XYZ file of C-alpha atoms in Angstrom:
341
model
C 0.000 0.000 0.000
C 1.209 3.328 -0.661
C 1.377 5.640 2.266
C -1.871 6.423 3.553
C -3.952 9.914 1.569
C -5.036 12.373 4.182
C -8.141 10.825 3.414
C -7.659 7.486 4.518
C -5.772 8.723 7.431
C -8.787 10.284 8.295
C -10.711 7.142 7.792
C -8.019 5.484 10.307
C -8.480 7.763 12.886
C -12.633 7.117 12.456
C -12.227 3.774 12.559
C -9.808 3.448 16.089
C -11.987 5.564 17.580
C -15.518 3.634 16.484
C -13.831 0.590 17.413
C -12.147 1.542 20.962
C -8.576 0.573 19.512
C -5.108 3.214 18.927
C -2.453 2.841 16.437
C 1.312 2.902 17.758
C 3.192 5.627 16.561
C 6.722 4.627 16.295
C 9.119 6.815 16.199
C 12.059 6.192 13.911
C 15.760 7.204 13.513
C 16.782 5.501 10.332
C 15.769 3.310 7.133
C 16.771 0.168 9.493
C 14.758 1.515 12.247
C 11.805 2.349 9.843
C 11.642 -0.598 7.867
C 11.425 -2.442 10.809
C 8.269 -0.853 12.127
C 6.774 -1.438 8.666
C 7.780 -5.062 8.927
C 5.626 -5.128 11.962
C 2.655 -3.466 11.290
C 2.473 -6.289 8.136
C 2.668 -8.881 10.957
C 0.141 -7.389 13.081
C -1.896 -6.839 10.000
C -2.439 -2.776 11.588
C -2.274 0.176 9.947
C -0.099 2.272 11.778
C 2.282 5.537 12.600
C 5.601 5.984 11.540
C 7.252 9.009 13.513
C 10.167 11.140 13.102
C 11.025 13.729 16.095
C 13.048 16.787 16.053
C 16.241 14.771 16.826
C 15.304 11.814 15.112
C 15.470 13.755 11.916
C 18.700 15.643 13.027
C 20.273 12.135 13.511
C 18.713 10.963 10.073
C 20.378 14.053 8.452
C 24.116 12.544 9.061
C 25.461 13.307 12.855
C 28.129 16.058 11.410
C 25.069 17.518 9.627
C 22.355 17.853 12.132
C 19.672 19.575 9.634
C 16.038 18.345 10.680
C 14.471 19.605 7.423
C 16.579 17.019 5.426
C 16.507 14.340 7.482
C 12.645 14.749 7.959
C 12.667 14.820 4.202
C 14.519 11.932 4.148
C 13.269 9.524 5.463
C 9.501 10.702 4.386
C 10.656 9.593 0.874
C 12.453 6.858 1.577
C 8.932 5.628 3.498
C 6.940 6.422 0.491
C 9.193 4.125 -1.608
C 9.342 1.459 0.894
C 5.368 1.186 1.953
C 4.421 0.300 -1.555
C 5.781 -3.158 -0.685
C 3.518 -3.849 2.636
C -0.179 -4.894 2.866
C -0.862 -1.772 5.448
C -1.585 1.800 5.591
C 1.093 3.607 6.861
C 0.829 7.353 8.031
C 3.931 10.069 8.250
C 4.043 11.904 11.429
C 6.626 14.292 13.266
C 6.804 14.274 17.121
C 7.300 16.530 19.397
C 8.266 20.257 18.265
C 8.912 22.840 21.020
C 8.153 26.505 20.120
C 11.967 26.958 19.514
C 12.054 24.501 16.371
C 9.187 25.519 15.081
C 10.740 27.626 12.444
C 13.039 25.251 11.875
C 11.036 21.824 11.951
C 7.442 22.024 11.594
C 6.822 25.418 9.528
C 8.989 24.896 6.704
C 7.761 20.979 6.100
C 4.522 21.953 6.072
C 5.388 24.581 3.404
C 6.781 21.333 1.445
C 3.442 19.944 1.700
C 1.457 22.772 0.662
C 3.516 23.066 -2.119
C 3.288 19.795 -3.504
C -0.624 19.965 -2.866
C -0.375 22.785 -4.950
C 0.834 20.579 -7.591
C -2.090 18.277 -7.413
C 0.426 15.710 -5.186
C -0.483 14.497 -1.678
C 1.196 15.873 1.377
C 4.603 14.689 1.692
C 3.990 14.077 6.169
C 0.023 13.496 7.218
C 0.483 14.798 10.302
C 2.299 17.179 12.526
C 2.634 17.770 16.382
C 3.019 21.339 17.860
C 4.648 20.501 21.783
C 3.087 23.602 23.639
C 3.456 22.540 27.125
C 6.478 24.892 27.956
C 4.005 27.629 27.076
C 1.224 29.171 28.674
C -2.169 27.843 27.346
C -3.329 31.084 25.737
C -0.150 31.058 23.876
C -0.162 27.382 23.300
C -3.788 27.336 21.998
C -2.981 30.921 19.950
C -0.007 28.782 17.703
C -2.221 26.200 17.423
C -5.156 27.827 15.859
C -2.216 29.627 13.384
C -0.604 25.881 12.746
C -4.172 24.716 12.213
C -5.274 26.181 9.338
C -1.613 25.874 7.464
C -2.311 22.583 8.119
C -5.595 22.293 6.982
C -4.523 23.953 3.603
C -2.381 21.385 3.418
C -4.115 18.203 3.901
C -2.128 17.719 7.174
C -3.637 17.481 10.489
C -2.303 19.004 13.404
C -1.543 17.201 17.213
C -1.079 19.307 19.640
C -0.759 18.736 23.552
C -2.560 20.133 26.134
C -0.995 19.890 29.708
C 2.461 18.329 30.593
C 4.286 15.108 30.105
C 6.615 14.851 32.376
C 10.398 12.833 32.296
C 12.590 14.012 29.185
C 12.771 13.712 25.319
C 14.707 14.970 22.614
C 15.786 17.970 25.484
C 11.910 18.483 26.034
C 11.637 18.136 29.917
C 9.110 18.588 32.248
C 8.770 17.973 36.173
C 6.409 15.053 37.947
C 4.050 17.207 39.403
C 0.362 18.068 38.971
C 0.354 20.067 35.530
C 1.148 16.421 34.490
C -2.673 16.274 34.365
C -4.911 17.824 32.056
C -7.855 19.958 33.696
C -11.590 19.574 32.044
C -11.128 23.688 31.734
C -8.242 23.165 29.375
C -10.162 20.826 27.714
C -12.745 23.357 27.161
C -10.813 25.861 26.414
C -8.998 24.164 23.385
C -12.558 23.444 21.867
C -13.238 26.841 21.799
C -10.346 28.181 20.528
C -9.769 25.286 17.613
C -13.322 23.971 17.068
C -14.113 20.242 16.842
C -13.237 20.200 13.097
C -14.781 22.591 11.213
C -11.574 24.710 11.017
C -8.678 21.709 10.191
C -8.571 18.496 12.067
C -6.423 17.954 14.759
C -5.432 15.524 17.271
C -4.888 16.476 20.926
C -2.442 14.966 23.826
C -4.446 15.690 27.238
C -2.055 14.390 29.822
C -3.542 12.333 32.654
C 0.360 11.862 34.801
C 2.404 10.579 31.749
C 5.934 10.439 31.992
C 8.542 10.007 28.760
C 11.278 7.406 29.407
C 11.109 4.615 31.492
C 9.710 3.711 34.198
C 7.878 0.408 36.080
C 4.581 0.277 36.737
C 3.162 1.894 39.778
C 6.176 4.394 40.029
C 3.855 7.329 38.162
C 0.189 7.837 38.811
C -1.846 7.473 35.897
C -5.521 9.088 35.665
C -7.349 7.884 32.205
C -10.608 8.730 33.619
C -9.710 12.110 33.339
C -9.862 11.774 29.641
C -13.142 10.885 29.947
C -14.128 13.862 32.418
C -12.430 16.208 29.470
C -14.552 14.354 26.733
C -18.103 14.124 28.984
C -17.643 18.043 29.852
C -17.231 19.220 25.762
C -19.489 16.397 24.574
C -22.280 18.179 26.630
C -21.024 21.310 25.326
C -21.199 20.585 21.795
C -23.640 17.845 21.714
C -20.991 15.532 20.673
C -19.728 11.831 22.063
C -16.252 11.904 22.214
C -15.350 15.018 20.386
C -11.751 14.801 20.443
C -9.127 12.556 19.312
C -6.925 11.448 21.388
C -3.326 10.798 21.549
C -1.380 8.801 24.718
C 2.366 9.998 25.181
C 4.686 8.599 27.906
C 3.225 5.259 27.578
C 6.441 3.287 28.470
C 5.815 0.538 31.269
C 1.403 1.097 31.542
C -0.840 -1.457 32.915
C -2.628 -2.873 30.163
C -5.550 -1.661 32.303
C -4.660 1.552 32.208
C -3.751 1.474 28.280
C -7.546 -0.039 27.416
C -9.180 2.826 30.062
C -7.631 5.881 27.375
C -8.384 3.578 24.408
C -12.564 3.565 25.897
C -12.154 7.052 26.661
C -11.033 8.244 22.785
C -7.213 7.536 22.405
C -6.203 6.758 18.594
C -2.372 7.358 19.004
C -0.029 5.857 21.547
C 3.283 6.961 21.097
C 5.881 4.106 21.810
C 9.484 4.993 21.564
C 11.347 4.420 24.546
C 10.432 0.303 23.988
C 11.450 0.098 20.814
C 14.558 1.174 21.151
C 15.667 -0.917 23.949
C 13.653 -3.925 21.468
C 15.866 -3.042 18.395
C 19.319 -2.857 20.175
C 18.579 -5.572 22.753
C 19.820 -8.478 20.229
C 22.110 -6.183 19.111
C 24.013 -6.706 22.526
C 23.270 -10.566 22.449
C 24.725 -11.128 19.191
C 28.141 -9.177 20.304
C 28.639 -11.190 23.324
C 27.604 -14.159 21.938
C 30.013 -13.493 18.543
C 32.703 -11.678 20.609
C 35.327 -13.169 19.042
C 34.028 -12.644 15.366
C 32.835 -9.188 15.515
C 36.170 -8.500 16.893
C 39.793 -9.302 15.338
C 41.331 -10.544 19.011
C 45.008 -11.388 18.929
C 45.678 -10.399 15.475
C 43.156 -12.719 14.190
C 40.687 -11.275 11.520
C 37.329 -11.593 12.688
C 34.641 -13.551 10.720
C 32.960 -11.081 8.019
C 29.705 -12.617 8.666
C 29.336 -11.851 12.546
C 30.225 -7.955 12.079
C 28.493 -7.575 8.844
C 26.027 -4.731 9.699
C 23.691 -6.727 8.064
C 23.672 -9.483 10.433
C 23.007 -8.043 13.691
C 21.046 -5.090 11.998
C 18.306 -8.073 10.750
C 18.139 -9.382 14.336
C 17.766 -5.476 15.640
C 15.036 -5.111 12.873
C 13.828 -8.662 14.073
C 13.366 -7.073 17.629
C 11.607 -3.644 16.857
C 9.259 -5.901 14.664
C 8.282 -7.822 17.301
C 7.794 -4.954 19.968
C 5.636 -3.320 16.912
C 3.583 -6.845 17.164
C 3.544 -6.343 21.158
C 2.188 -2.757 20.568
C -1.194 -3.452 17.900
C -1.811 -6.136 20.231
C -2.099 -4.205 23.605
C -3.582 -1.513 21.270
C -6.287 -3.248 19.813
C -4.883 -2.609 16.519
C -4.361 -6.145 15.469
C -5.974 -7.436 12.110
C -7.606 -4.205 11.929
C -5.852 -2.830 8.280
C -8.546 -1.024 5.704
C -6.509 -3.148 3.388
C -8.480 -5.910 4.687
């Protein structure tokens, strides 16, 4: 399948929430990383979210080059090539963006887009995220209505996050405290300043105590009935069930309880990175130790080509982020789910 038309990603995002299920968004670093979340979202037979954040695409770029623009680009190409060969729908997203990167990240790709919409050509990302939780909410909800109808003009929809996820990411931190959790006045408050879709789609990332990074279950309070509360309050509002769509960040080490409770209460999008990174390097590590004296050349020996060829521990890495991707549509709901069905 090719990668998904903002219409069918709209279609996906109908269908998750109809059905109570979310769609991992995996965020990705590289064509080995990326091809490997393709790989399994064709297992799982899910559609799914491929992700590229602010340092993602600086890393994708080349290290010495560290330009987010071309590394978004990138690797948003090299997906479209590479989905044509898998039974799925695959959607391009970028992650987090601070208000500092905006110029520099989110702004100028969604110029790309509207310029090759101009052209008659689909946007080259389906999605964007504006991170406005080191920002007042005025200010947070005044760049989002702004990003919102770029967007919109673009065939793009817009994520945005309301409230505070706590822990760190790509130099994003945030303390464990209460603005961890999203307030049913925010909630309000972003419905009246963006609408419920009449002025560009968007998706939005209430926080109910999430945390990036990793941490075991139990160690961080998490309230999904809050989402609910935020959804009951601008449902009676606007005479809506479930207005908004919902995205889950922080998700590393939930309770599968917890995970189904935001799925009930609207979630579409669980971001999973964290996981997937320790899944792709994990065999990495085993294959060293357990090759040690191939992958190096010990005592002046050379080595055996076939335990350090990158492409030998990269298929078991790719192996591993596949199967986490599995893990994910299956805790999700996701599973078997595909409109290519």
């Amino acid at each position: 399948m090719p990668i998904a038309s903002p219409e069918v990603y709209a279609e996906m995002i109908d269908r998750a929430k109809a059905g109570a299920f979310a769609y991992p968004a995996i965020n990705v670093t590289s064509s080995q990383t990326l091809n490997a979340a393709l790989q399994g979202f064709a297992e799982a037979g899910s559609d799914g979210i491929v992700q590229i954040s602010t340092g993602g695409a600086e890393y994708a770029s080349g290290p010495t080059i560290k330009n987010m623009i071309t590394g978004a680009v990138a690797l948003a190409e090299y997906a479209t090539e590479v989905a044509k060969n898998y039974p799925v729908n695959i959607a391009l997203h970028t992650d987090h963006c601070p208000k500092d990167k905006l110029d520099k990240y989110v702004r100028p790709l969604i110029a790309i887009s509207q310029e090759r919409v101009n052209k008659g050509l689909a946007p080259l990302f389906q999605s964007h995220m504006w991170d406005g939780s080191a920002v007042p909410l005025d200010e947070n909800l005044d760049i989002a209505e702004e990003l919102l109808a770029a967007a919109a003009a673009a065939k793009i929809i817009l994520e945005i996050e309301v409230g505070v996820v706590g822990g760190e990411e790509d130099g994003v931190s945030a303390a464990i405290d209460d603005k961890l959790y999203s307030t049913v006045e925010d909630g309000l408050a972003t419905a009246a300043k963006l609408g419920l879709g009449e002025r560009g789609r968007y998706l939005t990332a209430l926080t109910f105590g999430n945390v990036h990074g990793v941490y075991k279950p139990g160690n961080v309070k998490l309230r999904p009935e809050i989402l609910k509360e935020i959804q009951d309050a601008i449902g009676a509002k606007y005479g809506k069930e479930k207005p908004l769509d919902l995205v889950f960040h922080g998700g590393s080490g939930s309770l599968l309880s917890e995970i189904h409770g935001a799925l009930d209460f609207g979630v579409v999008k669980m971001n999973i990175d964290t996981d997937t990174q320790y899944a792709f390097t994990r065999p990495v590590v085993d294959h060293v130790m357990k090759n040690y004296d191939g992958v190096l050349k010990i005592d002046g020996e050379v080595g055996n080509k076939k335990a350090y060829d990158p492409r030998a521990w990269g298929k078991l890495a790719e192996n591993g982020l596949a199967k986490r991707v599995v893990e994910a549509c299956e805790h999700l709901r996701s599973t078997g789910t595909s409109l290519a069905k």
